[in-house]
């Protein structure tokens, strides 16, 4: 049995709490081939890629390369490249966009401010449909190419969707995987039907939790806790919930999830190991990747001061 087929059959591993962590995403259009480490092995100047990687470390900004679905001629270099920057915090999500002639100009950005959610009027506000980024980097993981590229192509052909291929958003064993902006929710084991539902919901300010891996603005325990509260309450509002505190350390955390209406829940999350062993990436040796298990969800009772 192929590695991709093996991975596709291991469907018992929970998806919640497996999304890449990033408060802000910087997406740079770069057609042509991508290597395993795309920032330094693509048609993007390798020095610029290394400098962007260094400049964004510790800022909460994650840099990805993107391209339109379809054939990617090795000789094609666009006159200008589309760039998106998106912040994903609840109630403060936004997307700004522009076209650039030289990606080196991005090194002038204030990454600390962007990571904190302050764009300062940078570029133009993006007002189109929610953005779908499907992981397709076959040099990083061949299952992402085999399963992701057909999904991206189908989304692009269906119309009404702003679909892109993206270099690497983690969770290869859940291929095809994708990220939806502006809210920053990631999905795995995606089908075209699932993605269209997720995008339609995002257009209405709602979240579909089916096959959802979590919201990238939070760490893995926070992602799992927020999705557990959504499952308990049926809440679909994208900005209705916030993770206000995470206490503890591996292998156990207590996460506080608050609703904008004043309710709150204390969620106990434990780190376990996915069994049976499975490849964390296509072609890799079998392993037991960490999983986030929610073991308790308790409403927090607000105390009203005595008159």
XYZ file of C-alpha atoms in Angstrom:
307
model
C 0.000 0.000 0.000
C 1.328 3.466 -0.864
C 2.223 5.944 1.847
C -0.556 8.281 0.686
C -3.088 5.479 0.833
C -1.866 4.470 4.295
C -2.182 8.036 5.547
C -5.648 8.438 4.084
C -6.853 5.357 5.957
C -5.639 6.544 9.373
C -8.702 8.671 9.940
C -9.052 8.152 13.682
C -6.455 10.764 14.616
C -8.212 13.962 15.768
C -7.658 17.037 13.634
C -8.339 19.572 16.395
C -5.213 21.287 17.674
C -2.989 20.522 14.670
C -2.975 23.860 12.794
C 0.231 25.820 12.264
C 0.548 28.715 14.712
C 0.664 32.235 13.258
C -1.070 35.441 14.262
C -0.356 37.019 10.884
C 0.296 35.440 7.470
C 2.417 36.998 4.725
C 1.591 35.351 1.377
C 3.918 36.119 -1.557
C 3.062 35.080 -5.092
C 5.937 33.081 -6.584
C 5.165 30.983 -9.687
C 7.413 28.212 -10.881
C 8.798 25.233 -8.968
C 9.186 25.117 -5.194
C 11.824 23.137 -3.342
C 11.429 21.562 0.074
C 12.380 24.830 1.790
C 10.589 27.078 -0.682
C 11.779 30.425 0.679
C 15.325 29.551 -0.370
C 14.661 27.012 -3.142
C 12.345 28.624 -5.670
C 12.462 31.477 -8.150
C 12.357 33.847 -5.180
C 15.853 35.202 -4.598
C 17.353 32.938 -1.922
C 18.961 35.852 -0.078
C 15.596 37.613 0.138
C 14.001 34.400 1.390
C 16.604 33.992 4.130
C 16.267 37.635 5.155
C 12.473 37.384 5.341
C 12.763 34.273 7.477
C 15.142 36.017 9.881
C 13.160 39.277 9.961
C 9.873 37.591 10.900
C 11.156 35.249 13.619
C 9.498 35.957 16.944
C 7.046 38.462 15.458
C 4.035 36.187 14.999
C 4.278 36.573 11.203
C 4.579 33.449 9.067
C 5.829 33.761 5.466
C 4.515 31.487 2.691
C 4.859 31.386 -1.076
C 1.695 31.054 -3.146
C 0.809 30.561 -6.806
C -2.293 30.174 -8.921
C -3.475 26.582 -9.522
C -2.538 25.040 -12.833
C 0.649 24.411 -14.803
C 3.712 26.217 -13.494
C 6.117 26.888 -16.345
C 9.689 26.923 -15.075
C 10.640 29.882 -17.235
C 7.798 32.201 -16.262
C 8.612 35.250 -14.158
C 5.760 37.723 -13.595
C 6.288 41.459 -14.013
C 4.675 41.927 -10.602
C 3.685 39.604 -7.794
C 0.540 39.605 -5.660
C 1.070 39.842 -1.905
C -1.400 39.387 0.940
C -0.860 40.059 4.624
C -3.616 38.834 6.959
C -4.108 39.082 10.713
C -6.279 36.391 12.307
C -7.153 37.469 15.880
C -10.882 37.287 16.763
C -12.637 40.600 16.202
C -9.521 42.087 14.602
C -9.109 40.005 11.453
C -8.085 41.843 8.296
C -6.400 41.339 4.940
C -4.276 43.897 3.080
C -2.975 43.357 -0.432
C -0.777 44.872 -3.136
C 1.371 43.980 -6.131
C 5.150 44.335 -5.978
C 7.901 44.327 -8.585
C 10.646 43.296 -6.156
C 10.006 41.054 -3.110
C 13.055 42.599 -1.426
C 10.840 45.624 -0.720
C 8.946 43.472 1.803
C 11.967 43.600 4.103
C 10.991 47.207 4.894
C 7.748 46.095 6.578
C 7.264 46.485 10.330
C 6.809 42.804 11.122
C 6.437 43.333 14.864
C 3.479 45.663 14.248
C 1.924 43.320 11.684
C 2.245 40.400 14.084
C 0.484 42.473 16.743
C -2.372 43.210 14.339
C -1.464 46.784 13.400
C -1.289 47.364 9.649
C -1.088 51.170 9.835
C -2.966 51.632 6.567
C -0.528 49.447 4.652
C -1.473 48.784 0.997
C -5.133 48.266 0.058
C -7.850 46.591 2.075
C -8.785 43.255 0.503
C -12.551 43.126 0.039
C -13.001 40.036 -2.114
C -14.169 36.528 -1.298
C -12.468 34.586 1.517
C -9.082 33.234 0.449
C -8.396 29.495 0.251
C -4.767 28.328 0.291
C -4.282 24.628 -0.498
C -0.930 23.035 0.364
C 0.589 21.566 -2.822
C 4.362 21.498 -2.257
C 5.297 18.072 -3.572
C 8.987 18.573 -2.750
C 8.015 18.938 0.904
C 5.467 16.119 0.863
C 4.305 14.220 -2.202
C 0.821 13.593 -0.788
C 0.236 17.351 -0.722
C 0.927 17.445 -4.463
C -1.019 14.296 -5.317
C -4.075 15.264 -3.269
C -3.759 19.032 -2.959
C -3.189 20.117 -6.557
C -6.388 18.494 -7.913
C -8.352 20.124 -5.090
C -6.870 23.556 -5.803
C -7.562 23.171 -9.516
C -11.168 22.153 -8.888
C -11.732 25.133 -6.611
C -10.250 27.508 -9.167
C -12.362 26.050 -11.970
C -15.578 26.265 -9.962
C -15.518 30.069 -9.923
C -16.570 32.393 -7.122
C -13.551 31.341 -5.070
C -10.183 32.995 -4.558
C -8.048 29.832 -4.576
C -4.267 29.598 -4.369
C -1.651 26.914 -3.911
C 0.608 27.416 -0.890
C 3.983 26.028 0.087
C 3.646 24.518 3.561
C 1.060 24.759 6.340
C 1.967 21.573 8.224
C -0.015 18.410 8.908
C 0.969 16.567 5.721
C -0.603 13.347 6.974
C -3.975 15.131 6.791
C -3.602 15.971 3.087
C -5.206 17.689 1.379
C -4.861 20.576 3.823
C -5.788 24.214 3.459
C -5.947 27.549 5.258
C -8.895 29.955 5.006
C -8.339 33.683 5.493
C -9.183 36.133 7.002
C -10.061 34.062 10.073
C -7.086 31.704 9.888
C -8.872 28.377 10.343
C -7.045 25.374 8.876
C -8.676 22.204 7.554
C -7.507 18.680 6.760
C -8.764 15.667 4.783
C -10.536 18.266 2.669
C -12.874 17.666 -0.234
C -14.050 20.284 -2.712
C -17.515 20.143 -1.135
C -16.074 20.687 2.358
C -13.984 23.621 1.188
C -16.869 25.298 -0.609
C -18.975 24.974 2.561
C -16.143 26.441 4.652
C -15.681 29.366 2.260
C -19.399 30.076 2.057
C -19.552 30.104 5.848
C -16.520 32.404 6.094
C -18.193 34.780 3.649
C -21.062 35.025 6.174
C -18.769 35.367 9.198
C -19.323 31.769 10.277
C -17.059 28.774 10.842
C -17.556 25.195 9.700
C -15.920 22.876 12.239
C -16.086 19.691 10.140
C -12.472 18.571 9.523
C -11.221 21.767 11.171
C -7.702 21.730 12.626
C -7.964 24.998 14.542
C -7.459 28.750 14.320
C -3.828 29.647 13.711
C -3.768 32.616 16.097
C -3.668 30.218 19.086
C -1.249 27.525 20.189
C -2.261 23.900 19.839
C -4.017 23.546 23.246
C -5.963 26.735 22.558
C -7.008 25.496 19.116
C -8.333 22.230 20.550
C -10.111 24.000 23.424
C -11.891 26.520 21.202
C -13.148 23.806 18.856
C -14.363 21.774 21.851
C -16.455 24.719 23.049
C -17.875 25.144 19.547
C -18.819 21.459 19.530
C -20.482 21.807 22.946
C -22.430 24.978 22.204
C -23.007 24.809 18.454
C -21.550 28.309 18.120
C -20.678 29.160 14.490
C -19.803 32.849 14.721
C -16.213 33.291 13.587
C -15.449 35.970 16.173
C -17.773 34.783 18.940
C -15.068 32.937 20.901
C -11.643 33.926 22.173
C -8.930 32.065 24.063
C -8.209 34.375 26.991
C -5.770 32.272 29.021
C -3.679 29.123 28.732
C -2.119 27.805 31.941
C 0.154 24.824 32.447
C 2.672 23.037 30.271
C 2.931 19.768 28.379
C 1.404 17.309 28.876
C -1.586 19.151 30.462
C -3.042 22.625 30.078
C -6.060 24.529 31.394
C -7.445 26.825 28.695
C -10.059 29.534 29.270
C -12.382 30.163 26.333
C -14.645 33.231 26.518
C -17.756 34.088 24.512
C -18.471 37.663 23.541
C -21.797 37.407 25.435
C -19.940 36.974 28.736
C -19.991 33.202 29.094
C -16.738 31.320 29.615
C -15.486 27.746 29.869
C -12.466 26.127 31.460
C -11.125 23.420 29.138
C -8.656 20.714 30.239
C -6.390 19.593 27.403
C -3.920 16.712 27.561
C -1.162 15.848 25.120
C -1.239 12.265 23.955
C 0.406 10.238 21.200
C -1.408 9.197 18.041
C -1.695 5.415 17.799
C -1.150 3.195 15.903
C 2.155 4.547 14.517
C 1.826 6.460 11.279
C 4.088 8.530 9.015
C 3.963 12.208 9.971
C 4.788 12.962 6.339
C 4.626 10.887 3.176
C 7.745 8.798 2.770
C 8.843 9.249 6.383
C 9.302 6.517 8.967
C 6.386 5.588 11.218
C 6.025 7.717 14.321
C 3.542 8.715 17.025
C 2.794 12.414 16.509
C 1.455 14.404 19.443
C -2.299 14.866 19.677
C -4.405 17.281 21.728
C -7.138 15.511 23.740
C -9.851 17.558 25.458
C -10.704 15.729 28.676
C -13.108 18.190 30.330
C -15.094 21.335 29.505
C -16.484 23.185 32.535
C -18.587 26.373 32.438
C -17.116 29.207 34.463
C -19.751 30.693 36.751
C -19.501 34.477 36.943
C -19.604 35.840 40.481
C -21.797 38.930 40.927
C -20.576 41.214 43.733
C -23.037 41.618 46.603
C -24.871 44.930 46.755
